[in-house]
Coordinates of C-alpha atoms in Angstrom, one line a residue:
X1499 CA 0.0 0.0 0.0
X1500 CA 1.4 3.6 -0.7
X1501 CA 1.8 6.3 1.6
X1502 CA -1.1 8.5 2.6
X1503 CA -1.8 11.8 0.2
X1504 CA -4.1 14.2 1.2
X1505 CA -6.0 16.9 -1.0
X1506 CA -9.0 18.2 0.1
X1507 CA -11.6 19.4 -2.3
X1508 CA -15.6 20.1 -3.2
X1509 CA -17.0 19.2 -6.3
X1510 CA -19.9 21.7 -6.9
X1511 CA -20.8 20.4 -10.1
X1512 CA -24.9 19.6 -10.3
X1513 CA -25.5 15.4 -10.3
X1514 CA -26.6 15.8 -13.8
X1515 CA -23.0 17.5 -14.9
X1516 CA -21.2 14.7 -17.2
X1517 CA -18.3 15.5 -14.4
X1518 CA -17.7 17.4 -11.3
X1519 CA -16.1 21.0 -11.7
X1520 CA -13.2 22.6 -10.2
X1521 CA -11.7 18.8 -8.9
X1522 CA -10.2 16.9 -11.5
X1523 CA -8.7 14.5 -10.3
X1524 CA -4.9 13.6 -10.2
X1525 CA -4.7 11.2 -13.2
X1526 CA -1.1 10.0 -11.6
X1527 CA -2.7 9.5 -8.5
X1528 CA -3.5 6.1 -6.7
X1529 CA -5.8 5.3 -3.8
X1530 CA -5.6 2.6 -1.6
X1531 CA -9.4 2.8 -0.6
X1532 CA -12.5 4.8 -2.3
X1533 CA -15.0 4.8 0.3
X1534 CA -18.3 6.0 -1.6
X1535 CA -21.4 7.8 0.9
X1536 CA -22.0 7.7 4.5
X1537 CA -21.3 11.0 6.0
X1538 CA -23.7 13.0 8.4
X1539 CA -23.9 14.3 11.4
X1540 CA -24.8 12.7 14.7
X1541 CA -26.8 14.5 18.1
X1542 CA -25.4 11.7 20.5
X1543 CA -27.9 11.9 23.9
X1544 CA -26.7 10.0 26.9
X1545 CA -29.7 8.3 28.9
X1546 CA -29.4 5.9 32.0
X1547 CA -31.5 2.9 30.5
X1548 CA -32.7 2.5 25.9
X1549 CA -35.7 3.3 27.2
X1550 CA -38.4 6.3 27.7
X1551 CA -38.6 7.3 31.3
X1552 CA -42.3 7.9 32.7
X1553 CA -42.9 12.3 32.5
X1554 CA -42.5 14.3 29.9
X1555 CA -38.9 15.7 30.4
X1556 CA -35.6 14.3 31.8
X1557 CA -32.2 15.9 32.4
X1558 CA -29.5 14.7 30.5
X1559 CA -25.9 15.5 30.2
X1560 CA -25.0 18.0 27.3
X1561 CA -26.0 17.1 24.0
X1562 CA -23.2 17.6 21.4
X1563 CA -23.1 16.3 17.6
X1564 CA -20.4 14.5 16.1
X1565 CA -19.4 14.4 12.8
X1566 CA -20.2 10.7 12.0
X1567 CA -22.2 7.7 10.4
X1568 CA -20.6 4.8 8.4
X1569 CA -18.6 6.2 5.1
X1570 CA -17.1 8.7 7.3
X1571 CA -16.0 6.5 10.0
X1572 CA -14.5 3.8 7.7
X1573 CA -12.9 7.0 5.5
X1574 CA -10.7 8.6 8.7
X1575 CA -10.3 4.6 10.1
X1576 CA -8.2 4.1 7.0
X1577 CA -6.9 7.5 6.7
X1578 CA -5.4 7.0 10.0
X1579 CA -4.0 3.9 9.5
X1580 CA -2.5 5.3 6.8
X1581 CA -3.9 4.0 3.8
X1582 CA -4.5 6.6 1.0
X1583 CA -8.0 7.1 1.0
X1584 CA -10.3 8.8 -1.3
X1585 CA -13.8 10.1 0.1
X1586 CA -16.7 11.2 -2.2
X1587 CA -20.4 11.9 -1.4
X1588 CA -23.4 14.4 -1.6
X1589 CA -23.1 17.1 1.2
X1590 CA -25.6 19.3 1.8
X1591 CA -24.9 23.2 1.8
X1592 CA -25.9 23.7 5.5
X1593 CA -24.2 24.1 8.9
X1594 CA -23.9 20.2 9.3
X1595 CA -22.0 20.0 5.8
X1596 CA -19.9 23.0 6.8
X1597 CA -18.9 21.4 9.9
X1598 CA -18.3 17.9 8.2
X1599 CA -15.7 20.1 5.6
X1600 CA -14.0 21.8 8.3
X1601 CA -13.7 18.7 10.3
X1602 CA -12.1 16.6 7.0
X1603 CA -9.9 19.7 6.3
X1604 CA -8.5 19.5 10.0
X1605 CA -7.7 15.3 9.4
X1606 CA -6.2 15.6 6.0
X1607 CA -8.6 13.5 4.2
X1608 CA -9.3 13.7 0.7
X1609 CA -13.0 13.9 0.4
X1610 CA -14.7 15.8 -2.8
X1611 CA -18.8 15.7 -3.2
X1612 CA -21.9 16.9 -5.2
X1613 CA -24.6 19.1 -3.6
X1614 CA -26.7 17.4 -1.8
X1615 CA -30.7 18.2 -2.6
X1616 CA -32.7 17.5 0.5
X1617 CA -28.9 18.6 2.7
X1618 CA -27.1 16.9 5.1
X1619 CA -28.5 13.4 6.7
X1620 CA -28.2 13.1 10.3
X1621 CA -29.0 10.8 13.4
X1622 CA -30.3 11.4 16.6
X1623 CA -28.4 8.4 18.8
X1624 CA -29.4 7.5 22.6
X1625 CA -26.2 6.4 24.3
X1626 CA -26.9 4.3 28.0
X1627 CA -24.7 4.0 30.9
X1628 CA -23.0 0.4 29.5
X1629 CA -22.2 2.4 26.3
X1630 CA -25.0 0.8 24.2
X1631 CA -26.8 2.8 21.5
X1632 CA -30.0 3.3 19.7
X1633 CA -29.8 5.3 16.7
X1634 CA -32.7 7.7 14.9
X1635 CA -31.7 7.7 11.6
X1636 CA -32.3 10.8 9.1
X1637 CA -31.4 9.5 5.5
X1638 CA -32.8 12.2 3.7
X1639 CA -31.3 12.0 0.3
X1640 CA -33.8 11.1 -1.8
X1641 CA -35.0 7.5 -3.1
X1642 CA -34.2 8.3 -6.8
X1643 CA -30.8 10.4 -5.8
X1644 CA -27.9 8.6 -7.6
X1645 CA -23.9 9.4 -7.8
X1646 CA -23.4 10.1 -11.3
X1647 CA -21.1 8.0 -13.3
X1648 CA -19.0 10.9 -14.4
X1649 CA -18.3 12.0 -11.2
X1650 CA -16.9 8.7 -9.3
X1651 CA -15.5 6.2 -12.3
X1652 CA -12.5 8.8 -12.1
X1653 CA -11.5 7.6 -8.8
X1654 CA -13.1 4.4 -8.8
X1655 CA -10.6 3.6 -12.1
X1656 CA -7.5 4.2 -9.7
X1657 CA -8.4 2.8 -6.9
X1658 CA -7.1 -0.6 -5.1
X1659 CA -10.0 -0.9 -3.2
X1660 CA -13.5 -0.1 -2.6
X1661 CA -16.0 0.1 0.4
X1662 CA -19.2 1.2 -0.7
X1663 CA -21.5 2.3 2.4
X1664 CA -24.8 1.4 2.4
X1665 CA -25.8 4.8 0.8
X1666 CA -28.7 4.1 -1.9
X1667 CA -27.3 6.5 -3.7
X1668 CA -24.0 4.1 -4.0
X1669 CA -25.8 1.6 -5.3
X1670 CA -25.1 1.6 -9.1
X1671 CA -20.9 1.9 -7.9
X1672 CA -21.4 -2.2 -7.8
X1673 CA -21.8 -2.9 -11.5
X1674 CA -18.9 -0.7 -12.1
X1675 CA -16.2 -1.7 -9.4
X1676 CA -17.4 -5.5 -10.5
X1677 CA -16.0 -4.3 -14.5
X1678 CA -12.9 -2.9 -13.1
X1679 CA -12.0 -5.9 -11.1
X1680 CA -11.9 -3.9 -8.4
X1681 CA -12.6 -6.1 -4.4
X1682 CA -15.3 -4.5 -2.8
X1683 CA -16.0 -4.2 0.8
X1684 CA -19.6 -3.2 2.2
X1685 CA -21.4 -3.3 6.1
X1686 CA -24.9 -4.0 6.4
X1687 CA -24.4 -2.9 10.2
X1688 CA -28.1 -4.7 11.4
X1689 CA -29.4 -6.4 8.9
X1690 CA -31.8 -9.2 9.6
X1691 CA -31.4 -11.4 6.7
X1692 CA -34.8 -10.6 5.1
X1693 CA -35.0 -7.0 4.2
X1694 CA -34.4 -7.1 0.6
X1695 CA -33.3 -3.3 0.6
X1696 CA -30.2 -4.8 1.5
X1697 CA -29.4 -7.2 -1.3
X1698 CA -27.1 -5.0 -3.5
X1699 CA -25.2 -4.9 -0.9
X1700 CA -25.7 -7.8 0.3
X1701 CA -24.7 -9.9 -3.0
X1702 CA -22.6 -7.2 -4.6
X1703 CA -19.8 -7.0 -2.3
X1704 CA -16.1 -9.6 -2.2
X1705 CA -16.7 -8.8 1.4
X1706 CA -19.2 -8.4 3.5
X1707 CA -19.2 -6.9 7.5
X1708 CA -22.5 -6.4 9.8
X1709 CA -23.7 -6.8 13.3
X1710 CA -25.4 -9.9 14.7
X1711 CA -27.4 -7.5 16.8
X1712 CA -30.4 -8.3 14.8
X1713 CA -30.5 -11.6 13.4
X1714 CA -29.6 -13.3 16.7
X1715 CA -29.3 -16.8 16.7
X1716 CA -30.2 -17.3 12.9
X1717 CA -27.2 -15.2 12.2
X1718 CA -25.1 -18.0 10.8
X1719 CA -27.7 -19.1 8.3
X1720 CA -27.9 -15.0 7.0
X1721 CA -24.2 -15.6 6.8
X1722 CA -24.0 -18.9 4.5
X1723 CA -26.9 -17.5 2.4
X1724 CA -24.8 -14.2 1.7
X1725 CA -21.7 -16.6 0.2
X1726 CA -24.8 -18.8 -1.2
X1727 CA -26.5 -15.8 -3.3
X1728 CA -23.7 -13.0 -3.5
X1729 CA -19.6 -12.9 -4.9
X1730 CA -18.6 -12.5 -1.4
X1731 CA -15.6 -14.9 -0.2
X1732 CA -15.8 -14.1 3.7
X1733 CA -18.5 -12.6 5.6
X1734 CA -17.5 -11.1 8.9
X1735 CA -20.9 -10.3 12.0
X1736 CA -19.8 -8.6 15.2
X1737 CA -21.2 -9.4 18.0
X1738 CA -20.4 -6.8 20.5
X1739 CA -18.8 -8.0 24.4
X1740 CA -19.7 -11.9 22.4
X1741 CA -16.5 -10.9 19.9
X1742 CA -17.5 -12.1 16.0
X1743 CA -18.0 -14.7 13.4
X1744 CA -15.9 -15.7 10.7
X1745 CA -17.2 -17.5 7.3
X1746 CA -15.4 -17.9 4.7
X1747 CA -16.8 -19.1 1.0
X1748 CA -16.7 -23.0 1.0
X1749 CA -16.8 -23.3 5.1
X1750 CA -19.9 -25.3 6.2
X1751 CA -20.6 -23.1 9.3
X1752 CA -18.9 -19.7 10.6
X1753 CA -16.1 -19.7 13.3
X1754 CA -16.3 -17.9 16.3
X1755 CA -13.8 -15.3 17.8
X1756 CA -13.6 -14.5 21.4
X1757 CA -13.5 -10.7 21.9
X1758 CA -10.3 -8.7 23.4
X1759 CA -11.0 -7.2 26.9
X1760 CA -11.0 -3.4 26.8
X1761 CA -7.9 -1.2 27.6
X1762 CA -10.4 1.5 28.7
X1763 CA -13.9 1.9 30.2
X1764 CA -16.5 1.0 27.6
X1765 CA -18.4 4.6 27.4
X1766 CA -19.6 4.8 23.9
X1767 CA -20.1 1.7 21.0
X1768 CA -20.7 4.6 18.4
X1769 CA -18.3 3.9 15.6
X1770 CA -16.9 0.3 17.0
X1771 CA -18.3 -1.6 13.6
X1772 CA -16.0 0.6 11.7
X1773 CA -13.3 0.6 14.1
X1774 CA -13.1 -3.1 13.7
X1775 CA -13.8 -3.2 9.7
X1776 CA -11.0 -0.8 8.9
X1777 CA -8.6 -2.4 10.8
X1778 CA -9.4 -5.9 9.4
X1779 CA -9.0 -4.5 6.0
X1780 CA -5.8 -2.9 6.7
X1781 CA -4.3 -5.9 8.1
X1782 CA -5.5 -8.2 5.2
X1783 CA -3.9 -6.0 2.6
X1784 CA -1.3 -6.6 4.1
X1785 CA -1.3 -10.2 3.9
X1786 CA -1.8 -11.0 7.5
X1787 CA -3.6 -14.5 8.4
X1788 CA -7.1 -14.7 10.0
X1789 CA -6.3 -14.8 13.2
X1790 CA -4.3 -11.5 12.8
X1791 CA -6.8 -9.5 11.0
X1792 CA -9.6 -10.4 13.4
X1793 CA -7.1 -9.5 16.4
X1794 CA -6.6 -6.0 14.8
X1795 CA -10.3 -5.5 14.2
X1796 CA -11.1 -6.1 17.7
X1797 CA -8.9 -4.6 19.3
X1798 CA -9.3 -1.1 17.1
X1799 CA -13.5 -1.7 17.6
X1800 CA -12.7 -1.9 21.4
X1801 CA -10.8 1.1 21.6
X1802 CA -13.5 2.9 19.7
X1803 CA -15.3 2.0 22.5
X1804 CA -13.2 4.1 24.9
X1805 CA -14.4 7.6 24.5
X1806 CA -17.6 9.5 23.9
X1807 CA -18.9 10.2 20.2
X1808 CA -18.3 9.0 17.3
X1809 CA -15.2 8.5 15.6
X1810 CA -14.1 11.2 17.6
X1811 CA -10.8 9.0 18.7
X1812 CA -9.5 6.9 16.1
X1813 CA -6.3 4.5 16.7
X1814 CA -3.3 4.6 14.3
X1815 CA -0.7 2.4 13.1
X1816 CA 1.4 2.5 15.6
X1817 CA -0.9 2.5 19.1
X1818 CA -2.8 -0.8 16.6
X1819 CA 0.4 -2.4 16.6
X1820 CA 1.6 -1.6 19.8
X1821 CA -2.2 -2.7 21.5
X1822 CA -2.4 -6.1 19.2
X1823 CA 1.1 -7.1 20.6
X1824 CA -1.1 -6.2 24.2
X1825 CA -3.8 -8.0 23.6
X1826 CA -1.6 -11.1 21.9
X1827 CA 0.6 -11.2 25.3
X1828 CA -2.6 -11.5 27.5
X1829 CA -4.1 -14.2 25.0
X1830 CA -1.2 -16.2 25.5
X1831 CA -1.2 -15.6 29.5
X1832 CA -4.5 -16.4 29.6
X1833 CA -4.1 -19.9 27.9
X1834 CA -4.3 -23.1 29.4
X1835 CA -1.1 -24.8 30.2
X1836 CA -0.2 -27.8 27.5
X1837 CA -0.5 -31.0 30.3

């Protein structure tokens, strides 16, 4: 993988434009990753209990919004592991998107979009004392809104890799990546192995991440069926404090993985799912087993786990590396003694 490069730019061209103005793009230039949708802005409020008190008010502790939701949390996870990463979505031209620009400019990350109509999509996410969350979600952008071709197949055509968010406005990016021979990576988060909304995603993707939170028990038959209908060759479901499961394509059932024990207080889940998918990627491009990549995920979802927001505190290369080699040590303390 090269090093990281960081230009940040806005494409102000109108969807229908046969390209984006003012951000042609480097034609010399290589990314690592395109991640394509998934930025917004979340209003994280911190209850006691997922649950509506009895009353009509209740104090809280200050409400603050993040920058946040999926494409941008996978975009900076990369960034700061540093893989070069290319960003592009619709933005709206409204306090939110202002606030997501200045917040990309601070990072570095290279992240160019097209106006969006209905402005910026944001979520409304109830945060309890364990650090669970239940999210309101805002997806705004309307259900015929589409990224022109003209404006991604530049960077798509240069890229390594690909994570396409489950934006619909991403959806077409499948057929295209698929021509290139580009891999493509997508999260479902909850998806309950029925809701055929999903499906592009779904089948589209080489590989596939979401939460068991809402398939429960039946969540190794929605695995199998995504390697039975889709391209994907491993399917990866989190399951929170329960760690994750592993399938890969041809394996009869999926293989559980015991979860790391947290380095810090578990305040906050907000952003762990793409904590832990960006740092499995990054340690499978770079050739590591299994076993490694599902170390690195875990331990970088767990950390996300550490502070309040989301992807307000995102782990690097080197605090990865340094907290795998942690969490490796205690694995190995912790195992039985051969008889």
């Amino acid at each position: 993988m090269s090093d990281v490069t960081t230009t940040t730019t806005a494409a102000e061209a109108a969807p229908g434009d046969e390209a984006a103005q003012g951000d042609e793009p480097d034609r010399e230039q290589a990314y690592d990753v395109l991640v394509v949708g998934g930025t917004g802005v979340d209003t994280i409020v911190r209850v006691d209990d997922l649950a509506i008190p009895g009353g009509d008010s209740v104090l809280v502790p200050p409400i603050r919004d993040y920058v946040a939701h999926t494409g941008n949390g996978v975009a900076l996870g990369f960034h700061a592991l540093g893989l070069s990463t290319k960003f592009i979505d619709f933005l709206g031209d409204d306090a939110q998107g202002r606030t997501i620009l200045e917040r990309y400019a601070d990072a570095g990350l290279d992240f160019s979009h097209l106006p969006a109509p209905a402005g910026t999509p944001r979520s409304v996410n109830l945060v309890d004392r364990e650090g669970r969350r239940f999210s309101f979600y805002d997806g705004r952008h309307p259900a015929d809104l589409l990224l022109p071709r003209a404006f991604y197949l530049p960077y798509l055509a240069r890229a390594r890799h690909v994570h396409i968010s489950r934006s619909g406005h991403a959806r077409e990016v499948f057929a295209e990546a698929a021509r290139l021979g580009r891999t493509v990576s997508t999260d479902l988060h909850a998806w309950d192995g029925e809701d055929p909304s999903a499906h592009p995603w779904a089948y589209g993707a080489d590989l596939v991440f979401l939460s068991a939170a809402a398939a429960g028990d039946r969540i190794g038959h929605v695995m199998r069926r995504i390697t039975a209908h889709g391209r994907a060759s491993l399917v990866v479901a989190t399951d929170g404090a329960a760690g994750c499961h592993v399938l890969r394509r041809g394996d009869e059932a999926p293989r559980h993985f015991p979860a790391v024990v947290p380095e810090r207080p578990v305040v906050d889940s907000n952003g762990a799912g793409d904590a832990f998918l960006t740092a499995f990627l990054q340690a499978r491009f770079a050739g590591r087993g299994l076993e490694e990549c599902v170390l690195a995920g875990s331990v970088s979802g767990a950390y996300a786990c550490g502070s309040h927001g989301t992807h307000e505190e995102i782990i690097g290369a080197a605090d990865l590396a340094a907290a795998v080699a942690r969490a490796r040590t205690a694995a190995a303390d912790d195992a039985p003694a051969a008889l």
